[in-house]
Each structure stands twice: as C-alpha cells, then as structure tokens.
Amino acid sequence: MANFMDIHHGMKGITQEQLKEAHQADLAIESQEGVHFARAWADPDSGDVFCLSEGPSAEAVQRVHERTGHPADEIHPVPLTV
Amino acid sequence: MANFMDIHHGMKGITQEQLKEAHQADLAIESQEGVHFARAWADPDSGDVFCLSEGPSAEAVQRVHERTGHPADEIHPVPLTV
C-alpha cells in the first residue's frame, strides 16, 4: 500500500455539500479497488481539490475517481510524510 | 484561523530526512506568526511537496516558509474539508 495526494482542477465554487457528496461516492466503492480516501480539502476560489488516499497504485486511485465521475488531474505518490 | 494547503515545486529527490528537517524548522518558529503546520507530504519523483497548516492568513504561512528558506509556490486556502 502506498499514499497518494491527488488534485482536481476546475472545481471553482464547490460547496461543502458537493465535496461531501463526491467523497461519499468515492467511499462507497473504494474497497472494490483496495483504495481508501482518508481526507479531502477544497479551495473554492481556485477550484483546486486535494484528496489524500492510500491504495495499491495511482491507477487504482484514478479508477475510483473515474467511476464516480470526477477523474483527478494529477495523482502524486507521496511516500514521504511528516 | 483558516486552513491552508501549500505546494512547493522543484524538490525532486527530497529525502525523508530533508522533509523532516524542513518541517522541524517551520515548527520551531511558526508560533511567532500564529501558524501551525500539521502535516506534510512529498513526492520525490515530481518534486512536489504539500504542507497542511492552519493560521491567520496565507501571508503568515508564507512568512514562516520564507524565514526557513523554502517559500511555497502556491498557497491555497482550503475552507472546505471532509
């Protein structure tokens, strides 16, 4: 298992409710890909959304996001953390 | 107080020890700016480092990073989180 930080661009104006709904959609199917989305943070002004997850691969993380309708624009493996 | 996600680019090859040292340097002076750096994640391959903090403003977050020698390239207020 590895840790990932993924980024979605273009979500300007996203609301707390929309962020929660998107996260819940991911949580509902994530186990099918062996992924867990731990947290997400959104900047409604820039439209950037950051998701922290763990899973077997960046591809598995992306498959969850694609299946729930919001593919990530960037997925960074983040093996280092403090 | 607000939450921020900041990003540093160009840190290719960063090691766990370097990430820890940079984080510790921030922690050592953050209270002078009313900031707290909660966590940081690094992708040594792309050179992107992500820092999660809380503080009074993006400018205060940047002042800590500047004083410790690693100004952020992007600072996103993230008022929404799940």
mmCIF file of C-alpha atoms in Angstrom:
data_model
loop_
_atom_site.group_PDB
_atom_site.id
_atom_site.type_symbol
_atom_site.label_atom_id
_atom_site.label_comp_id
_atom_site.label_asym_id
_atom_site.label_seq_id
_atom_site.Cartn_x
_atom_site.Cartn_y
_atom_site.Cartn_z
ATOM 1 C CA MET A 1 0.000 0.000 0.000
ATOM 2 C CA ALA A 2 1.156 3.496 -0.801
ATOM 3 C CA ASN A 3 -0.034 7.004 -0.062
ATOM 4 C CA PHE A 4 -1.245 9.403 -2.735
ATOM 5 C CA MET A 5 -2.196 13.062 -2.963
ATOM 6 C CA ASP A 6 -4.362 13.748 -5.961
ATOM 7 C CA ILE A 7 -5.504 17.087 -7.321
ATOM 8 C CA HIS A 8 -8.630 18.074 -9.206
ATOM 9 C CA HIS A 9 -8.608 21.411 -11.022
ATOM 10 C CA GLY A 10 -11.578 23.389 -12.269
ATOM 11 C CA MET A 11 -13.897 22.929 -9.279
ATOM 12 C CA LYS A 12 -14.448 26.668 -8.730
ATOM 13 C CA GLY A 13 -17.377 27.382 -6.467
ATOM 14 C CA ILE A 14 -17.502 23.881 -4.993
ATOM 15 C CA THR A 15 -19.558 23.764 -1.793
ATOM 16 C CA GLN A 16 -19.096 21.760 1.380
ATOM 17 C CA GLU A 17 -22.106 19.654 0.406
ATOM 18 C CA GLN A 18 -20.681 18.903 -3.045
ATOM 19 C CA LEU A 19 -17.304 17.984 -1.564
ATOM 20 C CA LYS A 20 -19.009 15.681 0.917
ATOM 21 C CA GLU A 21 -21.125 14.036 -1.794
ATOM 22 C CA ALA A 22 -18.088 13.423 -4.018
ATOM 23 C CA HIS A 23 -16.137 11.978 -1.091
ATOM 24 C CA GLN A 24 -19.051 9.752 -0.065
ATOM 25 C CA ALA A 25 -19.328 8.466 -3.643
ATOM 26 C CA ASP A 26 -15.648 7.524 -3.535
ATOM 27 C CA LEU A 27 -16.006 5.866 -0.125
ATOM 28 C CA ALA A 28 -18.938 3.800 -1.373
ATOM 29 C CA ILE A 29 -16.878 1.921 -3.980
ATOM 30 C CA GLU A 30 -13.245 2.403 -2.911
ATOM 31 C CA SER A 31 -12.926 -1.063 -1.362
ATOM 32 C CA GLN A 32 -13.504 -2.625 -4.780
ATOM 33 C CA GLU A 33 -10.162 -1.142 -5.820
ATOM 34 C CA GLY A 34 -8.393 -1.641 -2.495
ATOM 35 C CA VAL A 35 -8.253 2.135 -2.002
ATOM 36 C CA HIS A 36 -9.151 4.307 0.981
ATOM 37 C CA PHE A 37 -9.733 8.030 0.693
ATOM 38 C CA ALA A 38 -8.753 9.475 4.047
ATOM 39 C CA ARG A 39 -9.395 13.192 3.635
ATOM 40 C CA ALA A 40 -10.082 15.884 1.085
ATOM 41 C CA TRP A 41 -9.669 19.655 1.082
ATOM 42 C CA ALA A 42 -11.129 22.188 -1.334
ATOM 43 C CA ASP A 43 -10.262 25.733 -2.385
ATOM 44 C CA PRO A 44 -13.484 27.041 -3.974
ATOM 45 C CA ASP A 45 -11.728 30.192 -5.215
ATOM 46 C CA SER A 46 -9.049 28.470 -7.301
ATOM 47 C CA GLY A 47 -11.156 25.380 -7.927
ATOM 48 C CA ASP A 48 -8.445 23.007 -6.685
ATOM 49 C CA VAL A 49 -9.427 19.964 -4.633
ATOM 50 C CA PHE A 50 -6.848 17.788 -2.861
ATOM 51 C CA CYS A 51 -7.540 14.169 -1.890
ATOM 52 C CA LEU A 52 -5.329 12.073 0.385
ATOM 53 C CA SER A 53 -5.616 8.345 -0.099
ATOM 54 C CA GLU A 54 -3.883 5.043 0.306
ATOM 55 C CA GLY A 55 -4.039 2.226 -2.162
ATOM 56 C CA PRO A 56 -2.119 -0.237 -4.287
ATOM 57 C CA SER A 57 -1.384 2.180 -7.155
ATOM 58 C CA ALA A 58 -2.161 5.568 -8.673
ATOM 59 C CA GLU A 59 -4.168 3.735 -11.318
ATOM 60 C CA ALA A 60 -6.420 2.190 -8.665
ATOM 61 C CA VAL A 61 -6.983 5.626 -7.100
ATOM 62 C CA GLN A 62 -7.852 7.030 -10.506
ATOM 63 C CA ARG A 63 -10.252 4.186 -11.274
ATOM 64 C CA VAL A 64 -12.310 5.060 -8.199
ATOM 65 C CA HIS A 65 -12.391 8.758 -9.133
ATOM 66 C CA GLU A 66 -13.295 7.918 -12.743
ATOM 67 C CA ARG A 67 -16.103 5.587 -11.762
ATOM 68 C CA THR A 68 -17.613 8.273 -9.521
ATOM 69 C CA GLY A 69 -17.386 10.860 -12.286
ATOM 70 C CA HIS A 70 -14.537 13.055 -11.151
ATOM 71 C CA PRO A 71 -11.178 11.886 -12.519
ATOM 72 C CA ALA A 72 -8.144 13.542 -10.945
ATOM 73 C CA ASP A 73 -5.898 15.832 -12.990
ATOM 74 C CA GLU A 74 -2.786 14.904 -11.020
ATOM 75 C CA ILE A 75 -2.015 11.919 -8.801
ATOM 76 C CA HIS A 76 1.168 12.151 -6.755
ATOM 77 C CA PRO A 77 2.613 9.203 -4.895
ATOM 78 C CA VAL A 78 3.717 10.678 -1.545
ATOM 79 C CA PRO A 79 5.982 8.084 0.048
ATOM 80 C CA LEU A 80 7.399 10.696 2.434
ATOM 81 C CA THR A 81 5.329 12.294 5.171
ATOM 82 C CA VAL A 82 5.782 14.134 8.442
ATOM 83 C CA MET B 1 -7.951 30.809 11.895
ATOM 84 C CA ALA B 2 -8.124 29.190 8.483
ATOM 85 C CA ASN B 3 -6.731 26.061 6.878
ATOM 86 C CA PHE B 4 -4.206 26.120 4.047
ATOM 87 C CA MET B 5 -2.637 23.636 1.657
ATOM 88 C CA ASP B 6 0.592 24.938 0.204
ATOM 89 C CA ILE B 7 2.710 23.428 -2.534
ATOM 90 C CA HIS B 8 6.424 23.575 -3.188
ATOM 91 C CA HIS B 9 7.645 22.584 -6.631
ATOM 92 C CA GLY B 10 11.176 21.634 -7.670
ATOM 93 C CA MET B 11 12.086 19.431 -4.704
ATOM 94 C CA LYS B 12 12.999 16.413 -6.817
ATOM 95 C CA GLY B 13 14.927 13.799 -4.896
ATOM 96 C CA ILE B 14 13.902 15.116 -1.476
ATOM 97 C CA THR B 15 14.550 12.578 1.280
ATOM 98 C CA GLN B 16 12.568 11.766 4.419
ATOM 99 C CA GLU B 17 15.334 13.388 6.471
ATOM 100 C CA GLN B 18 15.209 16.608 4.419
ATOM 101 C CA LEU B 19 11.419 16.733 4.679
ATOM 102 C CA LYS B 20 11.647 16.252 8.429
ATOM 103 C CA GLU B 21 14.325 18.932 8.796
ATOM 104 C CA ALA B 22 12.293 21.455 6.780
ATOM 105 C CA HIS B 23 9.169 20.681 8.800
ATOM 106 C CA GLN B 24 11.049 20.982 12.090
ATOM 107 C CA ALA B 25 12.436 24.352 11.011
ATOM 108 C CA ASP B 26 8.891 25.557 10.348
ATOM 109 C CA LEU B 27 7.647 24.193 13.672
ATOM 110 C CA ALA B 28 10.431 25.984 15.516
ATOM 111 C CA ILE B 29 9.222 29.461 14.519
ATOM 112 C CA GLU B 30 5.606 29.001 13.447
ATOM 113 C CA SER B 31 4.144 30.315 16.701
ATOM 114 C CA GLN B 32 5.695 33.704 16.006
ATOM 115 C CA GLU B 33 3.295 34.010 13.081
ATOM 116 C CA GLY B 34 0.353 32.275 14.744
ATOM 117 C CA VAL B 35 0.667 29.373 12.301
ATOM 118 C CA HIS B 36 0.724 25.624 12.861
ATOM 119 C CA PHE B 37 2.000 23.191 10.261
ATOM 120 C CA ALA B 38 0.071 19.975 10.838
ATOM 121 C CA ARG B 39 1.448 17.626 8.205
ATOM 122 C CA ALA B 40 3.492 17.496 5.022
ATOM 123 C CA TRP B 41 3.747 15.000 2.177
ATOM 124 C CA ALA B 42 6.433 14.734 -0.509
ATOM 125 C CA ASP B 43 6.626 13.215 -3.970
ATOM 126 C CA PRO B 44 10.374 12.917 -4.636
ATOM 127 C CA ASP B 45 9.785 11.952 -8.269
ATOM 128 C CA SER B 46 7.835 15.054 -9.302
ATOM 129 C CA GLY B 47 9.478 17.254 -6.668
ATOM 130 C CA ASP B 48 6.144 18.440 -5.260
ATOM 131 C CA VAL B 49 5.746 18.897 -1.512
ATOM 132 C CA PHE B 50 2.352 19.549 0.112
ATOM 133 C CA CYS B 51 2.009 21.209 3.523
ATOM 134 C CA LEU B 52 -1.220 21.387 5.527
ATOM 135 C CA SER B 53 -1.402 24.229 8.007
ATOM 136 C CA GLU B 54 -3.709 26.481 9.939
ATOM 137 C CA GLY B 55 -3.094 30.135 10.551
ATOM 138 C CA PRO B 56 -4.458 33.648 10.322
ATOM 139 C CA SER B 57 -3.641 34.166 6.623
ATOM 140 C CA ALA B 58 -1.783 32.803 3.602
ATOM 141 C CA GLU B 59 0.739 35.610 4.101
ATOM 142 C CA ALA B 60 1.516 34.379 7.616
ATOM 143 C CA VAL B 61 2.020 30.833 6.314
ATOM 144 C CA GLN B 62 4.347 32.143 3.627
ATOM 145 C CA ARG B 63 6.339 34.232 6.103
ATOM 146 C CA VAL B 64 7.206 31.096 8.079
ATOM 147 C CA HIS B 65 8.255 29.233 4.935
ATOM 148 C CA GLU B 66 10.289 32.216 3.713
ATOM 149 C CA ARG B 67 12.092 32.642 7.022
ATOM 150 C CA THR B 68 13.070 28.970 6.998
ATOM 151 C CA GLY B 69 14.352 29.204 3.447
ATOM 152 C CA HIS B 70 11.682 27.363 1.481
ATOM 153 C CA PRO B 71 8.956 29.725 0.225
ATOM 154 C CA ALA B 72 5.866 27.982 -1.157
ATOM 155 C CA ASP B 73 4.988 28.235 -4.852
ATOM 156 C CA GLU B 74 1.242 28.015 -4.201
ATOM 157 C CA ILE B 75 -0.800 28.595 -1.056
ATOM 158 C CA HIS B 76 -4.443 27.522 -1.212
ATOM 159 C CA PRO B 77 -6.951 28.459 1.445
ATOM 160 C CA VAL B 78 -8.961 25.246 1.972
ATOM 161 C CA PRO B 79 -12.079 26.271 3.896
ATOM 162 C CA LEU B 80 -13.807 23.030 2.917
ATOM 163 C CA THR B 81 -12.695 19.642 4.184
ATOM 164 C CA VAL B 82 -14.036 16.140 4.648
#
